[in-house]
mmCIF file of C-alpha atoms in Angstrom:
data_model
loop_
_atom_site.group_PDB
_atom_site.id
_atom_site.type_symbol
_atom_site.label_atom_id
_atom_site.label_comp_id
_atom_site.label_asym_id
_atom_site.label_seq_id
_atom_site.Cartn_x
_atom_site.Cartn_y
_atom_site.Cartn_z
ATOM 1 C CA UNK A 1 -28.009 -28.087 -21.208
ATOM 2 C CA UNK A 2 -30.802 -30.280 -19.686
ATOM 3 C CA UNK A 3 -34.203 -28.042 -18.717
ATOM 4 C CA UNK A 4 -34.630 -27.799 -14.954
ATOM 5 C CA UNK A 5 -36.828 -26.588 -12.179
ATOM 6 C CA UNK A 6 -34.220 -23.682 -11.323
ATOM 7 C CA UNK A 7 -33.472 -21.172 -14.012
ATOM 8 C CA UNK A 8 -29.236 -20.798 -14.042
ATOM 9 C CA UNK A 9 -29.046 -18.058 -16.649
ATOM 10 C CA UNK A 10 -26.174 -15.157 -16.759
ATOM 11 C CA UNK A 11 -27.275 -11.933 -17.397
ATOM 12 C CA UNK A 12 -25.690 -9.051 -17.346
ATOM 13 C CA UNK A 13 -28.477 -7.048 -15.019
ATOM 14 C CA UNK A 14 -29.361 -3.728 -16.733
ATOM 15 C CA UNK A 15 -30.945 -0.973 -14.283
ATOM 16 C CA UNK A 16 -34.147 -2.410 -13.403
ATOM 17 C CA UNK A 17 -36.843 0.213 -14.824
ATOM 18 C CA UNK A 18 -37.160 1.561 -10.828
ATOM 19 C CA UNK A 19 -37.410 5.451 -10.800
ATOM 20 C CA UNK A 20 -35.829 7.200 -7.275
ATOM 21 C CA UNK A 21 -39.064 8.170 -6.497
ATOM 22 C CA UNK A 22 -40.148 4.427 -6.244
ATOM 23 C CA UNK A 23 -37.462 3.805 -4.058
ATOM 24 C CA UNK A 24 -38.140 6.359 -1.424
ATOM 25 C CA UNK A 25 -41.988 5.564 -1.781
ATOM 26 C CA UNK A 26 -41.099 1.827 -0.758
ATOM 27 C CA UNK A 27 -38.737 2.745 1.589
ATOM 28 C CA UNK A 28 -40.834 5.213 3.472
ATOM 29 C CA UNK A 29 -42.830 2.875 3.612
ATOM 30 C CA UNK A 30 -40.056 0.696 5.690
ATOM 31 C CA UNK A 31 -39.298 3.369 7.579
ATOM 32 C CA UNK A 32 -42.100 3.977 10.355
ATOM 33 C CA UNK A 33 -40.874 6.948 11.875
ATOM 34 C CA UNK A 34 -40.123 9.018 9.144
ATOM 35 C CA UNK A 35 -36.405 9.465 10.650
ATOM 36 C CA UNK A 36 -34.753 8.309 6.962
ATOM 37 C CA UNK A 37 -33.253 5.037 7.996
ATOM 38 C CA UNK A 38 -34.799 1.857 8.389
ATOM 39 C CA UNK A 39 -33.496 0.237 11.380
ATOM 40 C CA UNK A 40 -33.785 -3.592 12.620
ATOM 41 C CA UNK A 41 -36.878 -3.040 14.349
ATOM 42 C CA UNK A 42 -38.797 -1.605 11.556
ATOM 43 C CA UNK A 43 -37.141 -4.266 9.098
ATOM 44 C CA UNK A 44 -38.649 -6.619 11.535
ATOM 45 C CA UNK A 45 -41.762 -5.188 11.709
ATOM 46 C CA UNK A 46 -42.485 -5.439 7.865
ATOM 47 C CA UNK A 47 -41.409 -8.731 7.907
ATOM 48 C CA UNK A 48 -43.867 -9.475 10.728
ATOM 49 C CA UNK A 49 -46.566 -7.405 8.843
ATOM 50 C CA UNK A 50 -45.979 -9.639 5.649
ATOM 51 C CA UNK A 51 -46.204 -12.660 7.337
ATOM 52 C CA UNK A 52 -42.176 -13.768 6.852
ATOM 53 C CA UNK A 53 -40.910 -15.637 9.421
ATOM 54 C CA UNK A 54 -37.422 -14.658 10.312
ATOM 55 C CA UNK A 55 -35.020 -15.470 13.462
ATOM 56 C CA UNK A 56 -33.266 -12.331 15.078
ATOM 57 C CA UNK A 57 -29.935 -13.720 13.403
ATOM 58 C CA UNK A 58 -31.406 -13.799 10.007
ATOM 59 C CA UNK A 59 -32.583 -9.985 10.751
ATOM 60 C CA UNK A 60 -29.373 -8.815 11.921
ATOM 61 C CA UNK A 61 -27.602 -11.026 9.141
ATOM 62 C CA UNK A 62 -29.710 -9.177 6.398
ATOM 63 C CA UNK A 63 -28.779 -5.428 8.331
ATOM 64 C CA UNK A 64 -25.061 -6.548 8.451
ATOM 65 C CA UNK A 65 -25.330 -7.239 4.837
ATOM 66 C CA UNK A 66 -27.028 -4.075 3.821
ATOM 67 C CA UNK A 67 -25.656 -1.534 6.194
ATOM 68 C CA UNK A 68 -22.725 -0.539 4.031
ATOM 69 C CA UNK A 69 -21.375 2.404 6.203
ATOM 70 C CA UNK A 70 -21.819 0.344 9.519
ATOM 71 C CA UNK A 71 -24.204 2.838 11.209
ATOM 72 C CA UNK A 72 -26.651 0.561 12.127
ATOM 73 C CA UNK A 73 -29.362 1.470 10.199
ATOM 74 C CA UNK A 74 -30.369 1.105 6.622
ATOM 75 C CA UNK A 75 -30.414 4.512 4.434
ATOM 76 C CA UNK A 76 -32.022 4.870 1.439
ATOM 77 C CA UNK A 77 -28.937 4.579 -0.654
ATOM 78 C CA UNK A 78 -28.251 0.930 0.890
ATOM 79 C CA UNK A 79 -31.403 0.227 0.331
ATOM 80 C CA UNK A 80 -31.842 1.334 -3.386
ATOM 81 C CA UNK A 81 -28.285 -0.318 -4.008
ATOM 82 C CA UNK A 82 -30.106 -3.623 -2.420
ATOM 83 C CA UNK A 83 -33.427 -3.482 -4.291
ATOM 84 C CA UNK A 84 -31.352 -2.875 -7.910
ATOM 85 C CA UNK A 85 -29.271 -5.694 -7.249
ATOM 86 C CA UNK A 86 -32.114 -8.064 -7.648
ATOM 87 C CA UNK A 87 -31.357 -11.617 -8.820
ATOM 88 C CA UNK A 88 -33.369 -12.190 -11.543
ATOM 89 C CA UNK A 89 -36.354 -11.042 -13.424
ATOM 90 C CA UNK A 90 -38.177 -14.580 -12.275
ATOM 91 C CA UNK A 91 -37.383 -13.468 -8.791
ATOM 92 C CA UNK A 92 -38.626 -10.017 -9.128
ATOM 93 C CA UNK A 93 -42.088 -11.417 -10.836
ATOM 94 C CA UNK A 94 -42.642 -13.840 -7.564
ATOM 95 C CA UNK A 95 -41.620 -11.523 -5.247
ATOM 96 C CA UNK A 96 -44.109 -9.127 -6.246
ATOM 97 C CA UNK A 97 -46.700 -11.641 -6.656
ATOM 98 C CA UNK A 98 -45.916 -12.438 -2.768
ATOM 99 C CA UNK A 99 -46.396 -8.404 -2.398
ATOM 100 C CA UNK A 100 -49.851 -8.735 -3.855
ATOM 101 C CA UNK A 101 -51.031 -11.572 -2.044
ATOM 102 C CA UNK A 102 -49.835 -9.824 1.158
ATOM 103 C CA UNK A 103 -52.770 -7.520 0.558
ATOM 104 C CA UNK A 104 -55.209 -9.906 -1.002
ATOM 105 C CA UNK A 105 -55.919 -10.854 2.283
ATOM 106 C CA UNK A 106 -59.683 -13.012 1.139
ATOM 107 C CA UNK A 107 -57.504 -14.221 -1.584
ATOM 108 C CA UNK A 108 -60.325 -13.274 -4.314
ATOM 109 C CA UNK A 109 -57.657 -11.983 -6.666
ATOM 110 C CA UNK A 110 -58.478 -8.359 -5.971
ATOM 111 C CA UNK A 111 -56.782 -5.868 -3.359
ATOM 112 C CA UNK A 112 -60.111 -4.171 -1.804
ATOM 113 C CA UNK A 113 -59.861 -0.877 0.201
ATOM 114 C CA UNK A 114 -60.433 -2.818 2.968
ATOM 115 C CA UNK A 115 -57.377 -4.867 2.335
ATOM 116 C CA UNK A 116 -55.475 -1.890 1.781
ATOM 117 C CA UNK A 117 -56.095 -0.339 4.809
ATOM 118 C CA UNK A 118 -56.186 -3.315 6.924
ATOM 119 C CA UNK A 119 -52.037 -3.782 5.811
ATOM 120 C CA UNK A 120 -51.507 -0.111 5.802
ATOM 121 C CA UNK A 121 -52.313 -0.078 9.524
ATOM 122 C CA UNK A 122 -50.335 -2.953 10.326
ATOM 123 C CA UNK A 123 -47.639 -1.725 8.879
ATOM 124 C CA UNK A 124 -48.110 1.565 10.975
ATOM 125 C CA UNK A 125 -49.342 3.607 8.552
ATOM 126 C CA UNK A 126 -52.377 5.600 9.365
ATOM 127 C CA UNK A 127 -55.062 6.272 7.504
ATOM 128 C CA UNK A 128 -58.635 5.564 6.652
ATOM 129 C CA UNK A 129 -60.800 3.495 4.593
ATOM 130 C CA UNK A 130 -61.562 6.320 2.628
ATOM 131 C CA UNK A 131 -57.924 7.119 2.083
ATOM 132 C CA UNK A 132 -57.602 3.507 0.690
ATOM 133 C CA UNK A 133 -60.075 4.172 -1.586
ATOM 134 C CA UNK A 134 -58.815 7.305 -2.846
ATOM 135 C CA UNK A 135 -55.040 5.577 -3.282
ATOM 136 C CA UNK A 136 -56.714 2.727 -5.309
ATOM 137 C CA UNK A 137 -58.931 5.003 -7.605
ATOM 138 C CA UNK A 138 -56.006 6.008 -10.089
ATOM 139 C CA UNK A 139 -54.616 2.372 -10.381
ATOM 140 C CA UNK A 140 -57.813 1.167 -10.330
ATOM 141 C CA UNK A 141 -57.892 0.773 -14.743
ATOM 142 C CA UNK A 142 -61.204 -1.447 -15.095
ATOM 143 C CA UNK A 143 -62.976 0.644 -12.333
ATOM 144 C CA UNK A 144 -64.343 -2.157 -10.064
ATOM 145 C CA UNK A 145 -63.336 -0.127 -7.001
ATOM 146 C CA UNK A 146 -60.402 -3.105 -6.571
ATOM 147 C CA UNK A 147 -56.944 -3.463 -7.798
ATOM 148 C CA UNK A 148 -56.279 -6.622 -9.516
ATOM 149 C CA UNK A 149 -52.618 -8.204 -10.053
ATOM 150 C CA UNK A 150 -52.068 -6.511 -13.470
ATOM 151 C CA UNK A 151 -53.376 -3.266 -12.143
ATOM 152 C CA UNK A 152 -51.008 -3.961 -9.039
ATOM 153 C CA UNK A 153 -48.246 -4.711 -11.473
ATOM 154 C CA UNK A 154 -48.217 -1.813 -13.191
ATOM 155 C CA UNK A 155 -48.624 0.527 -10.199
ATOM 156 C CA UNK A 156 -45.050 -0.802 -8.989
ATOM 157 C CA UNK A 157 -43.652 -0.578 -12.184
ATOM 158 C CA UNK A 158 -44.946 3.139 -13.243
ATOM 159 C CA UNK A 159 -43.296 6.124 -11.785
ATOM 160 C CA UNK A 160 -46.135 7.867 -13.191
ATOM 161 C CA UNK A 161 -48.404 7.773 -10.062
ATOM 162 C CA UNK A 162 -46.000 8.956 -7.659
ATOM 163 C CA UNK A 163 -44.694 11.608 -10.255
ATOM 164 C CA UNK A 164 -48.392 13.502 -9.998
ATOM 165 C CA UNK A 165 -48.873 12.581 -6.536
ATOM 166 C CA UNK A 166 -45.428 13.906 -4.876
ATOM 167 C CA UNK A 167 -46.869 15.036 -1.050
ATOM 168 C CA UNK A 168 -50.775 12.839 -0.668
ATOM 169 C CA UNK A 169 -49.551 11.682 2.541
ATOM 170 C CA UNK A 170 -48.646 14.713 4.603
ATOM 171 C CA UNK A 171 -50.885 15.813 7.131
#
């Protein structure tokens, strides 16, 4: 078989290593109001925060797809079932890396608290600068006060973190 631009491979897709805690850290993260559903409007609103253009028939195509029991709304076992049915590994790697430069907003190669917060807000979370800077200090493994992408990586891929950290944002 010929080498080309787009990787064809069959895999059989083992779990990815994503913990439950991961998932509902993400999700929450979806879901603005804290209700335990996502619905279109806060699906739209991360996309809008992220910078991913997206027609109101793509959004409702995407809830259709997702919304298994027809509710309306995405819970957080649609949503796990969606993020562990990820494509590929190749997939995974760039989506994350579009993740990261969400937040790299100077595009220096470093997440800065001021990045961090600056998303966080627009993605209707509040907190302070000083929060960020707290959040970034355990990831932060080379201690320039910044997360880099390896240091990002391995934030999304450890459950450790959220393990020892299980209620930092209630207020």
């Amino acid at each position: 078989m010929a080498n080309t631009d787009t990787e064809t491979a069959t895999v059989t897709k083992p779990s990815p290593p994503v913990s439950t805690e991961e998932l509902k850290k993400v999700f929450d993260q979806f879901d603005a109001n804290g209700d335990g559903k996502i619905s279109a409007v806060e699906l739209g609103n991360v996309m809008k925060a992220m910078g991913t253009p997206y027609t109101e028939a793509e959004l409702q195509r995407v809830m259709e797809d997702v919304d298994v029991d027809r509710d309306g709304f995405i819970n957080l076992d649609e949503f796990s079932a969606l993020c562990r049915s990820s494509s590929s590994a190749s997939e995974a790697a760039a989506e994350l890396r579009d993740a990261f430069d969400l937040y790299d907003a100077d595009r220096n190669g470093l997440i800065s608290a001021a990045e961090l917060h600056l998303v966080l807000n627009r993605l209707g979370m509040s907190c302070s600068v000083d929060d960020c800077v707290r959040m970034i200090g355990p990831v932060d493994s080379d201690g320039d006060g910044n997360v880099n992408f390896d240091e990002f990586q391995k934030m999304m891929t450890s459950s450790s973190l959220i393990a020892g950290n299980g209620n930092a944002g209630s207020a």
